[in-house]
Structure formats: structure tokens, C-alpha cells
PDB file of C-alpha atoms in Angstrom:
ATOM      1  CA  MET A  15     -20.433 -17.011  28.296  1.00  0.00           C
ATOM      2  CA  SER A  16     -20.467 -18.767  31.665  1.00  0.00           C
ATOM      3  CA  LYS A  17     -18.530 -17.645  34.759  1.00  0.00           C
ATOM      4  CA  LEU A  18     -17.618 -18.567  38.321  1.00  0.00           C
ATOM      5  CA  ILE A  19     -18.504 -16.203  41.174  1.00  0.00           C
ATOM      6  CA  PHE A  20     -15.850 -16.490  43.922  1.00  0.00           C
ATOM      7  CA  SER A  21     -16.872 -15.891  47.551  1.00  0.00           C
ATOM      8  CA  LEU A  22     -15.986 -16.645  51.150  1.00  0.00           C
ATOM      9  CA  ASP A  23     -18.730 -16.781  53.804  1.00  0.00           C
ATOM     10  CA  ASN A  24     -21.063 -15.020  51.328  1.00  0.00           C
ATOM     11  CA  ALA A  25     -18.539 -12.188  50.880  1.00  0.00           C
ATOM     12  CA  PHE A  26     -17.907 -11.519  47.164  1.00  0.00           C
ATOM     13  CA  LEU A  27     -14.232 -11.934  46.172  1.00  0.00           C
ATOM     14  CA  GLY A  28     -14.486 -11.674  42.352  1.00  0.00           C
ATOM     15  CA  ASP A  29     -15.767 -13.432  39.279  1.00  0.00           C
ATOM     16  CA  TYR A  30     -13.939 -15.421  36.593  1.00  0.00           C
ATOM     17  CA  PRO A  31     -15.313 -15.830  33.047  1.00  0.00           C
ATOM     18  CA  LEU A  32     -14.830 -19.300  31.590  1.00  0.00           C
ATOM     19  CA  ASP A  33     -13.212 -17.860  28.449  1.00  0.00           C
ATOM     20  CA  LYS A  34     -10.562 -20.619  28.135  1.00  0.00           C
ATOM     21  CA  GLU A  35     -10.879 -24.343  27.633  1.00  0.00           C
ATOM     22  CA  ARG A  36      -9.058 -24.986  30.970  1.00  0.00           C
ATOM     23  CA  ILE A  37      -9.406 -22.930  34.139  1.00  0.00           C
ATOM     24  CA  THR A  38      -7.218 -24.298  36.938  1.00  0.00           C
ATOM     25  CA  ILE A  39      -7.988 -23.774  40.641  1.00  0.00           C
ATOM     26  CA  GLY A  40      -5.444 -24.168  43.449  1.00  0.00           C
ATOM     27  CA  ARG A  41      -3.033 -22.688  45.992  1.00  0.00           C
ATOM     28  CA  ARG A  42      -0.165 -22.130  43.558  1.00  0.00           C
ATOM     29  CA  PRO A  43      -0.003 -18.604  42.135  1.00  0.00           C
ATOM     30  CA  THR A  44       0.204 -20.050  38.619  1.00  0.00           C
ATOM     31  CA  ASN A  45      -3.436 -21.181  38.784  1.00  0.00           C
ATOM     32  CA  ASP A  46      -6.097 -19.200  36.969  1.00  0.00           C
ATOM     33  CA  ILE A  47      -8.075 -19.017  40.245  1.00  0.00           C
ATOM     34  CA  HIS A  48      -5.574 -18.644  43.071  1.00  0.00           C
ATOM     35  CA  ILE A  49      -6.789 -19.597  46.570  1.00  0.00           C
ATOM     36  CA  ASP A  50      -4.093 -18.947  49.145  1.00  0.00           C
ATOM     37  CA  ASN A  51      -5.182 -21.362  51.877  1.00  0.00           C
ATOM     38  CA  LEU A  52      -3.499 -24.443  53.327  1.00  0.00           C
ATOM     39  CA  ALA A  53      -6.705 -26.462  52.950  1.00  0.00           C
ATOM     40  CA  VAL A  54      -6.394 -26.043  49.182  1.00  0.00           C
ATOM     41  CA  SER A  55      -3.994 -28.231  47.172  1.00  0.00           C
ATOM     42  CA  GLY A  56      -1.392 -26.695  44.887  1.00  0.00           C
ATOM     43  CA  GLU A  57      -3.414 -27.853  41.867  1.00  0.00           C
ATOM     44  CA  HIS A  58      -6.796 -28.618  43.354  1.00  0.00           C
ATOM     45  CA  ALA A  59      -9.332 -28.735  40.501  1.00  0.00           C
ATOM     46  CA  VAL A  60      -9.865 -27.807  36.867  1.00  0.00           C
ATOM     47  CA  VAL A  61     -12.869 -26.602  34.855  1.00  0.00           C
ATOM     48  CA  VAL A  62     -12.828 -27.694  31.238  1.00  0.00           C
ATOM     49  CA  THR A  63     -15.183 -25.824  28.881  1.00  0.00           C
ATOM     50  CA  ILE A  64     -16.028 -27.254  25.457  1.00  0.00           C
ATOM     51  CA  GLY A  65     -18.590 -25.350  23.432  1.00  0.00           C
ATOM     52  CA  ASN A  66     -21.485 -24.494  25.778  1.00  0.00           C
ATOM     53  CA  ASP A  67     -20.651 -27.201  28.292  1.00  0.00           C
ATOM     54  CA  SER A  68     -18.336 -27.023  31.296  1.00  0.00           C
ATOM     55  CA  PHE A  69     -17.296 -29.841  33.600  1.00  0.00           C
ATOM     56  CA  LEU A  70     -15.387 -29.786  36.857  1.00  0.00           C
ATOM     57  CA  GLU A  71     -12.729 -32.326  37.875  1.00  0.00           C
ATOM     58  CA  ASP A  72     -10.962 -32.747  41.160  1.00  0.00           C
ATOM     59  CA  ILE A  73      -7.224 -33.268  40.559  1.00  0.00           C
ATOM     60  CA  ASP A  74      -6.557 -35.759  43.378  1.00  0.00           C
ATOM     61  CA  SER A  75      -6.696 -32.974  45.966  1.00  0.00           C
ATOM     62  CA  SER A  76      -5.981 -33.686  49.611  1.00  0.00           C
ATOM     63  CA  ASN A  77      -9.304 -32.427  50.948  1.00  0.00           C
ATOM     64  CA  GLY A  78     -11.539 -33.041  47.958  1.00  0.00           C
ATOM     65  CA  THR A  79     -14.015 -30.919  46.047  1.00  0.00           C
ATOM     66  CA  LEU A  80     -17.751 -30.615  46.775  1.00  0.00           C
ATOM     67  CA  VAL A  81     -20.582 -29.568  44.469  1.00  0.00           C
ATOM     68  CA  ASN A  82     -23.835 -28.666  46.205  1.00  0.00           C
ATOM     69  CA  GLY A  83     -22.513 -30.393  49.318  1.00  0.00           C
ATOM     70  CA  GLN A  84     -21.609 -33.676  47.605  1.00  0.00           C
ATOM     71  CA  PRO A  85     -18.012 -34.870  46.956  1.00  0.00           C
ATOM     72  CA  ILE A  86     -17.203 -35.290  43.277  1.00  0.00           C
ATOM     73  CA  LYS A  87     -14.442 -36.570  41.058  1.00  0.00           C
ATOM     74  CA  LYS A  88     -15.985 -35.369  37.805  1.00  0.00           C
ATOM     75  CA  HIS A  89     -19.154 -33.289  37.413  1.00  0.00           C
ATOM     76  CA  VAL A  90     -20.952 -31.625  34.518  1.00  0.00           C
ATOM     77  CA  LEU A  91     -21.742 -28.121  35.778  1.00  0.00           C
ATOM     78  CA  GLN A  92     -25.328 -26.835  35.717  1.00  0.00           C
ATOM     79  CA  HIS A  93     -26.544 -23.287  36.238  1.00  0.00           C
ATOM     80  CA  GLY A  94     -26.543 -22.469  39.963  1.00  0.00           C
ATOM     81  CA  ASP A  95     -24.142 -25.233  41.068  1.00  0.00           C
ATOM     82  CA  VAL A  96     -21.962 -24.236  44.055  1.00  0.00           C
ATOM     83  CA  ILE A  97     -18.436 -25.590  44.138  1.00  0.00           C
ATOM     84  CA  GLU A  98     -16.881 -25.781  47.610  1.00  0.00           C
ATOM     85  CA  ILE A  99     -13.101 -25.901  48.048  1.00  0.00           C
ATOM     86  CA  GLY A 100     -12.173 -25.622  51.681  1.00  0.00           C
ATOM     87  CA  ARG A 101     -14.173 -22.680  53.092  1.00  0.00           C
ATOM     88  CA  TYR A 102     -14.425 -21.018  49.676  1.00  0.00           C
ATOM     89  CA  GLN A 103     -17.316 -21.142  47.210  1.00  0.00           C
ATOM     90  CA  LEU A 104     -17.425 -20.819  43.418  1.00  0.00           C
ATOM     91  CA  LYS A 105     -20.935 -20.472  41.983  1.00  0.00           C
ATOM     92  CA  TYR A 106     -21.354 -21.520  38.366  1.00  0.00           C
ATOM     93  CA  VAL A 107     -23.501 -19.036  36.388  1.00  0.00           C
ATOM     94  CA  ASP A 108     -24.714 -19.867  32.870  1.00  0.00           C
ATOM     95  CA  GLU A 109     -25.426 -16.590  31.038  1.00  0.00           C
ATOM     96  CA  ALA A 110     -27.840 -18.340  28.647  1.00  0.00           C
ATOM     97  CA  ALA A 111     -29.959 -19.497  31.577  1.00  0.00           C
ATOM     98  CA  VAL A 112     -29.900 -15.993  33.121  1.00  0.00           C
ATOM     99  CA  ASN A 113     -31.042 -14.397  29.861  1.00  0.00           C
ATOM    100  CA  ALA A 114     -33.798 -17.008  29.462  1.00  0.00           C
ATOM    101  CA  ALA A 115     -35.063 -16.322  32.984  1.00  0.00           C
ATOM    102  CA  ALA A 116     -35.050 -12.594  32.277  1.00  0.00           C
ATOM    103  CA  MET A 117     -37.286 -13.219  29.259  1.00  0.00           C
ATOM    104  CA  GLY A 118     -39.731 -15.165  31.413  1.00  0.00           C
ATOM    105  CA  SER A 119     -38.839 -18.645  30.195  1.00  0.00           C
ATOM    106  CA  SER A 120     -37.098 -21.523  31.882  1.00  0.00           C
ATOM    107  CA  PRO A 121     -33.700 -22.772  30.683  1.00  0.00           C
ATOM    108  CA  GLU A 122     -35.481 -25.863  29.328  1.00  0.00           C
ATOM    109  CA  ASP A 123     -37.759 -23.666  27.234  1.00  0.00           C
ATOM    110  CA  PHE A 124     -34.808 -21.622  26.101  1.00  0.00           C
ATOM    111  CA  GLU A 125     -33.159 -24.663  24.577  1.00  0.00           C
ATOM    112  CA  LYS A 126     -36.234 -25.950  22.755  1.00  0.00           C
ATOM    113  CA  THR A 127     -36.211 -25.763  18.971  1.00  0.00           C
ATOM    114  CA  MET A 128     -38.396 -23.032  17.604  1.00  0.00           C
ATOM    115  CA  ILE A 129     -40.912 -24.266  14.978  1.00  0.00           C
ATOM    116  CA  ILE A 130     -41.774 -21.713  12.338  1.00  0.00           C
ATOM    117  CA  ARG A 131     -45.161 -22.403  10.747  1.00  0.00           C
ATOM    118  CA  PRO A 132     -45.677 -21.461   7.070  1.00  0.00           C
ATOM    119  CA  SER A 133     -48.118 -18.619   6.411  1.00  0.00           C
ATOM    120  CA  ALA A 134     -51.646 -19.570   5.369  1.00  0.00           C
ATOM    121  CA  MET A 135     -52.156 -20.152   1.679  1.00  0.00           C
ATOM    122  CA  LYS A 136     -54.079 -17.357  -0.074  1.00  0.00           C
ATOM    123  CA  PRO A 137     -57.443 -18.516  -1.541  1.00  0.00           C
ATOM    124  CA  VAL A 138     -57.327 -19.140  -5.254  1.00  0.00           C
ATOM    125  CA  ALA A 139     -59.914 -17.236  -7.336  1.00  0.00           C
ATOM    126  CA  PRO A 140     -62.495 -19.644  -8.871  1.00  0.00           C
ATOM    127  CA  ALA A 141     -62.066 -20.495 -12.532  1.00  0.00           C
ATOM    128  CA  MET A 142     -64.063 -18.363 -14.945  1.00  0.00           C
ATOM    129  CA  ASP A 143     -67.212 -20.003 -16.370  1.00  0.00           C
ATOM    130  CA  VAL A 144     -66.359 -19.860 -20.075  1.00  0.00           C
ATOM    131  CA  ALA A 145     -69.913 -20.696 -21.216  1.00  0.00           C
ATOM    132  CA  ALA A 146     -71.442 -17.987 -19.024  1.00  0.00           C
ATOM    133  CA  SER A 147     -68.858 -15.553 -20.286  1.00  0.00           C
ATOM    134  CA  MET A 148     -69.735 -16.380 -23.870  1.00  0.00           C
ATOM    135  CA  GLN A 149     -73.459 -15.931 -23.175  1.00  0.00           C
ATOM    136  CA  SER A 150     -72.915 -12.587 -21.540  1.00  0.00           C
ATOM    137  CA  THR A 151     -71.165 -11.284 -24.619  1.00  0.00           C
ATOM    138  CA  ASN A 152     -73.854 -12.381 -27.106  1.00  0.00           C
ATOM    139  CA  VAL A 153     -75.292  -9.438 -29.088  1.00  0.00           C
ATOM    140  CA  GLN A 154     -79.065  -9.569 -29.658  1.00  0.00           C
ATOM    141  CA  MET A 155     -79.971  -8.456 -33.230  1.00  0.00           C
ATOM    142  CA  PRO A 156     -83.157  -6.333 -33.655  1.00  0.00           C
ATOM    143  CA  HIS A 157     -86.220  -8.396 -34.693  1.00  0.00           C
ATOM    144  CA  THR A 158     -87.506  -7.702 -38.301  1.00  0.00           C
ATOM    145  CA  ILE A 159     -90.473  -9.105 -40.240  1.00  0.00           C
ATOM    146  CA  PRO A 160     -89.339 -10.690 -43.493  1.00  0.00           C
ATOM    147  CA  THR A 161     -91.203  -9.627 -46.699  1.00  0.00           C
ATOM    148  CA  ALA A 162     -91.308 -13.147 -47.950  1.00  0.00           C
ATOM    149  CA  PRO A 163     -91.190 -16.386 -46.160  1.00  0.00           C
ATOM    150  CA  ALA A 164     -87.785 -17.811 -46.225  1.00  0.00           C
ATOM    151  CA  PRO A 165     -86.762 -21.382 -45.636  1.00  0.00           C
ATOM    152  CA  ALA A 166     -85.787 -22.077 -42.124  1.00  0.00           C
ATOM    153  CA  PRO A 167     -82.054 -22.100 -41.894  1.00  0.00           C
ATOM    154  CA  ALA A 168     -80.394 -25.301 -40.964  1.00  0.00           C
ATOM    155  CA  PRO A 169     -79.411 -25.397 -37.321  1.00  0.00           C
ATOM    156  CA  ALA A 170     -75.824 -24.330 -36.862  1.00  0.00           C
ATOM    157  CA  PRO A 171     -73.569 -27.044 -35.568  1.00  0.00           C
ATOM    158  CA  ALA A 172     -72.580 -26.669 -31.963  1.00  0.00           C
ATOM    159  CA  PRO A 173     -69.178 -25.044 -31.681  1.00  0.00           C
ATOM    160  CA  ILE A 174     -66.433 -27.315 -30.632  1.00  0.00           C
ATOM    161  CA  VAL A 175     -64.504 -25.781 -27.760  1.00  0.00           C
ATOM    162  CA  ALA A 176     -61.153 -27.267 -27.105  1.00  0.00           C
ATOM    163  CA  GLU A 177     -60.436 -27.448 -23.408  1.00  0.00           C
ATOM    164  CA  PRO A 178     -56.991 -26.280 -22.398  1.00  0.00           C
ATOM    165  CA  VAL A 179     -54.678 -29.075 -21.446  1.00  0.00           C
ATOM    166  CA  SER A 180     -52.592 -28.449 -18.358  1.00  0.00           C
ATOM    167  CA  PRO A 181     -48.933 -29.178 -18.891  1.00  0.00           C
ATOM    168  CA  ALA A 182     -47.597 -32.163 -17.091  1.00  0.00           C
ATOM    169  CA  PRO A 183     -45.701 -31.191 -13.915  1.00  0.00           C
ATOM    170  CA  ALA A 184     -41.989 -31.278 -14.273  1.00  0.00           C
ATOM    171  CA  ALA A 185     -40.375 -34.205 -12.525  1.00  0.00           C
ATOM    172  CA  GLU A 186     -38.585 -33.223  -9.358  1.00  0.00           C
ATOM    173  CA  THR A 187     -34.886 -33.843  -9.285  1.00  0.00           C
ATOM    174  CA  VAL A 188     -33.970 -35.511  -6.021  1.00  0.00           C
ATOM    175  CA  THR A 189     -30.401 -35.094  -5.019  1.00  0.00           C
ATOM    176  CA  ALA A 190     -29.134 -37.659  -2.541  1.00  0.00           C
ATOM    177  CA  GLU A 191     -27.398 -36.096   0.427  1.00  0.00           C
ATOM    178  CA  PRO A 192     -23.871 -37.339   1.011  1.00  0.00           C
ATOM    179  CA  ALA A 193     -23.478 -39.630   3.982  1.00  0.00           C
ATOM    180  CA  ALA A 194     -22.130 -37.921   7.073  1.00  0.00           C
ATOM    181  CA  ILE A 195     -18.454 -38.544   7.763  1.00  0.00           C
ATOM    182  CA  VAL A 196     -17.877 -39.862  11.281  1.00  0.00           C
ATOM    183  CA  GLY A 197     -14.599 -40.230  13.159  1.00  0.00           C
ATOM    184  CA  HIS A 198     -13.381 -43.622  14.365  1.00  0.00           C
ATOM    185  CA  LEU A 199     -10.558 -44.872  16.585  1.00  0.00           C
ATOM    186  CA  GLN A 200      -8.778 -48.191  16.061  1.00  0.00           C
ATOM    187  CA  VAL A 201      -6.551 -49.583  18.806  1.00  0.00           C
ATOM    188  CA  LEU A 202      -3.055 -50.415  17.503  1.00  0.00           C
ATOM    189  CA  ASN A 203      -1.511 -52.199  20.499  1.00  0.00           C
ATOM    190  CA  GLY A 204      -2.234 -53.991  23.732  1.00  0.00           C
ATOM    191  CA  SER A 205      -4.998 -56.442  24.570  1.00  0.00           C
ATOM    192  CA  GLY A 206      -7.586 -54.411  22.691  1.00  0.00           C
ATOM    193  CA  MET A 207      -5.620 -54.281  19.419  1.00  0.00           C
ATOM    194  CA  GLY A 208      -7.911 -54.094  16.407  1.00  0.00           C
ATOM    195  CA  LYS A 209     -10.961 -52.858  18.281  1.00  0.00           C
ATOM    196  CA  GLU A 210     -12.766 -49.810  16.913  1.00  0.00           C
ATOM    197  CA  LEU A 211     -14.650 -47.007  18.631  1.00  0.00           C
ATOM    198  CA  VAL A 212     -17.131 -44.815  16.744  1.00  0.00           C
ATOM    199  CA  LEU A 213     -16.909 -41.137  17.766  1.00  0.00           C
ATOM    200  CA  ASN A 214     -20.566 -40.297  17.222  1.00  0.00           C
ATOM    201  CA  LYS A 215     -21.035 -38.350  20.452  1.00  0.00           C
ATOM    202  CA  ALA A 216     -20.307 -34.665  21.055  1.00  0.00           C
ATOM    203  CA  LEU A 217     -17.755 -35.607  23.721  1.00  0.00           C
ATOM    204  CA  THR A 218     -15.885 -38.891  24.256  1.00  0.00           C
ATOM    205  CA  THR A 219     -13.663 -39.416  27.305  1.00  0.00           C
ATOM    206  CA  LEU A 220     -10.582 -41.627  26.926  1.00  0.00           C
ATOM    207  CA  GLY A 221      -7.756 -42.814  29.185  1.00  0.00           C
ATOM    208  CA  LYS A 222      -7.245 -44.055  32.724  1.00  0.00           C
ATOM    209  CA  PRO A 223      -8.481 -41.930  35.642  1.00  0.00           C
ATOM    210  CA  GLY A 224      -5.620 -40.943  37.897  1.00  0.00           C
ATOM    211  CA  VAL A 225      -3.097 -41.614  35.122  1.00  0.00           C
ATOM    212  CA  GLN A 226      -3.990 -39.805  31.960  1.00  0.00           C
ATOM    213  CA  VAL A 227      -7.404 -38.672  30.641  1.00  0.00           C
ATOM    214  CA  ALA A 228      -8.342 -36.742  27.487  1.00  0.00           C
ATOM    215  CA  VAL A 229     -11.562 -35.893  25.694  1.00  0.00           C
ATOM    216  CA  ILE A 230     -12.286 -35.949  21.957  1.00  0.00           C
ATOM    217  CA  THR A 231     -14.925 -33.440  20.948  1.00  0.00           C
ATOM    218  CA  LYS A 232     -16.957 -33.411  17.742  1.00  0.00           C
ATOM    219  CA  ARG A 233     -17.423 -29.893  16.431  1.00  0.00           C
ATOM    220  CA  PRO A 234     -18.690 -28.397  13.145  1.00  0.00           C
ATOM    221  CA  GLN A 235     -15.030 -27.770  12.195  1.00  0.00           C
ATOM    222  CA  GLY A 236     -14.003 -31.398  12.860  1.00  0.00           C
ATOM    223  CA  TYR A 237     -12.658 -33.450  15.752  1.00  0.00           C
ATOM    224  CA  PHE A 238     -10.394 -32.113  18.531  1.00  0.00           C
ATOM    225  CA  ILE A 239      -8.513 -33.778  21.402  1.00  0.00           C
ATOM    226  CA  THR A 240      -8.017 -31.952  24.729  1.00  0.00           C
ATOM    227  CA  HIS A 241      -5.926 -32.964  27.748  1.00  0.00           C
ATOM    228  CA  VAL A 242      -7.990 -33.270  30.945  1.00  0.00           C
ATOM    229  CA  GLU A 243      -6.004 -35.162  33.593  1.00  0.00           C
ATOM    230  CA  GLY A 244      -2.460 -36.413  34.156  1.00  0.00           C
ATOM    231  CA  GLN A 245       1.019 -34.991  34.357  1.00  0.00           C
ATOM    232  CA  ASN A 246       1.816 -35.800  30.736  1.00  0.00           C
ATOM    233  CA  HIS A 247      -0.215 -34.603  27.768  1.00  0.00           C
ATOM    234  CA  PRO A 248      -1.410 -37.037  25.081  1.00  0.00           C
ATOM    235  CA  LEU A 249       0.677 -37.417  21.937  1.00  0.00           C
ATOM    236  CA  VAL A 250      -0.547 -37.037  18.371  1.00  0.00           C
ATOM    237  CA  ASN A 251       1.944 -38.335  15.807  1.00  0.00           C
ATOM    238  CA  GLU A 252       4.520 -38.446  18.649  1.00  0.00           C
ATOM    239  CA  LYS A 253       4.062 -34.716  19.463  1.00  0.00           C
ATOM    240  CA  SER A 254       2.460 -33.387  22.647  1.00  0.00           C
ATOM    241  CA  VAL A 255      -0.989 -31.815  22.160  1.00  0.00           C
ATOM    242  CA  GLY A 256      -0.233 -29.183  24.849  1.00  0.00           C
ATOM    243  CA  ALA A 257      -2.891 -27.564  27.053  1.00  0.00           C
ATOM    244  CA  GLN A 258      -5.155 -26.368  24.232  1.00  0.00           C
ATOM    245  CA  ALA A 259      -7.485 -28.336  21.980  1.00  0.00           C
ATOM    246  CA  CYS A 260      -5.594 -30.050  19.140  1.00  0.00           C
ATOM    247  CA  PRO A 261      -7.383 -30.725  15.814  1.00  0.00           C
ATOM    248  CA  LEU A 262      -7.299 -34.331  14.561  1.00  0.00           C
ATOM    249  CA  ASN A 263      -6.653 -35.237  10.929  1.00  0.00           C
ATOM    250  CA  ASP A 264      -7.386 -38.428   9.052  1.00  0.00           C
ATOM    251  CA  HIS A 265      -4.974 -41.246  10.055  1.00  0.00           C
ATOM    252  CA  ASP A 266      -3.401 -39.375  12.989  1.00  0.00           C
ATOM    253  CA  VAL A 267      -1.944 -41.699  15.632  1.00  0.00           C
ATOM    254  CA  ILE A 268      -2.884 -40.867  19.235  1.00  0.00           C
ATOM    255  CA  GLU A 269      -0.934 -42.165  22.230  1.00  0.00           C
ATOM    256  CA  LEU A 270      -2.774 -41.994  25.548  1.00  0.00           C
ATOM    257  CA  ALA A 271      -2.067 -43.847  28.814  1.00  0.00           C
ATOM    258  CA  GLY A 272       0.227 -46.270  26.963  1.00  0.00           C
ATOM    259  CA  VAL A 273      -2.330 -47.096  24.244  1.00  0.00           C
ATOM    260  CA  LYS A 274      -1.856 -46.176  20.615  1.00  0.00           C
ATOM    261  CA  MET A 275      -4.935 -45.491  18.473  1.00  0.00           C
ATOM    262  CA  GLU A 276      -5.351 -44.466  14.883  1.00  0.00           C
ATOM    263  CA  PHE A 277      -7.958 -41.773  14.175  1.00  0.00           C
ATOM    264  CA  PHE A 278      -9.672 -42.031  10.794  1.00  0.00           C
ATOM    265  CA  LEU A 279     -12.752 -40.719   9.044  1.00  0.00           C
ATOM    266  CA  ALA A 280     -15.322 -42.981   7.401  1.00  0.00           C
TER     267      ALA A 280
END
């Protein structure tokens, strides 16, 4: 789990785990991170965490928000980033990166896919030489002198040895994997009516900055919509999604920044 380390002039003031999808920062006591300073807006910024990713957004604050000394509007947080709000600092710490460093690997190495190699095949014992085996088992009869000459016996016909026939390998049954189901959005009104958007990314941002913004995330459990910016929350089937992530079902109608869109799976 990631967290924010809160400080002022390098003096530690506390830490805040990012254990919710939305962590608000501001001067009002209702914020998750309360900074009682006139240089800080009532609702100054918000950190939205989706899966293993967190991104910071300035909520039209009066004095702005800096990350590593640069003003930002939206920013995807990376391990070690320092957020500056007024004279206060919030350092973003990614626990996965910390653990990787402790094990002697870089965060990039930590995220690489591990390749497991199959064990070496055991050598197969050579096939037995049937002819040699037969010769080794021949029994030599003792030699005797016949009392009377006997006609030479006719040479015995060579034995016919049938070689074993290996059974034909069974045909493999190939099962076709079902095609992956992907979410789509179709615009139902306005100048873009009829247009479609394929939701094939892990995170898709929708809306109008400064008015209303939401993100649709693709997770193993399905698709979810989360409010990011704006006084009013998006509507799904004419009901507010609220502050938490709202699951999307086939043919749900989303209303965001005055635009209606139908969500469907195909």
C-alpha cells in the first residue's frame, strides 16, 4: 500500500495511507488531510487511487499545487514525488518500490515478469539391441561325434521377427479461447451522437476539466466509473454514482458533463 508522509520544513507531522479511492487535501476539517493554513484552499487537491496507481489533481486551488517544484493540474504519482501545498510537503511513498529496493533490485526490475524455465529433460535409456540379447541367451550344446554319418540337415529358415509398431499419436484437441469481452461507450446526444469509444485501456478519463471529470477503470471484476472532479457526481441510469467507484453493467446509461453515453459489452 502507498502512503503520503506529511511534513513542514522537514519536521515530520504524520503519514496517511492511501487506503481509499479518494483522499482529499485542504483547509476544511472535513478533508482527509487537514492543513489549517490560509495559503491552502478549502478543498485544495485530491489523490485518486485505482489499483496500484495513484494520481494527484489540483481542485482549482487559489495558490496551486506543485510536484517536485513544478505546478501541476493532474499528475500520476511516482515513488519519491514531493507534493508542495503552501509551505507543507507530502512525499509519496510506494511500498512496492521500497520492498524492491530492500531486496537489492530497482522498481523497474521488480515489475518485470519472471520467466520460469522448464527443468532439463532426463536422458532416455537407449533401446535394447534385440539381436544381441538373443545371441547372449543362446545355449551352446556339447559337441559329440556321431557313430554314423548323417545327412546334413537343411538350413533352418531365418526367423521372422515382427518389429513392434508404435501406436499413432492421439490427435490433440484444440479448444478455441473465447474472444475477450471489451467495454464500449456510444454517445447518445449532442454533436458527437453515434460515436463509439472502445474502453481497452486500464483507465479512461472522460468529461470536461473544470466542469466534471470521471474515470472508467477496467478491472478483473469488470468496469467501474469513479468521480474525479466537479461539484456534481456523474449519473448512471439517472442515479448519482457517489464518491466511491460504481460498477457498470451492460447497457447502463452514463450522464457526464451534459453528455449521455450508453455503456455496453461486445
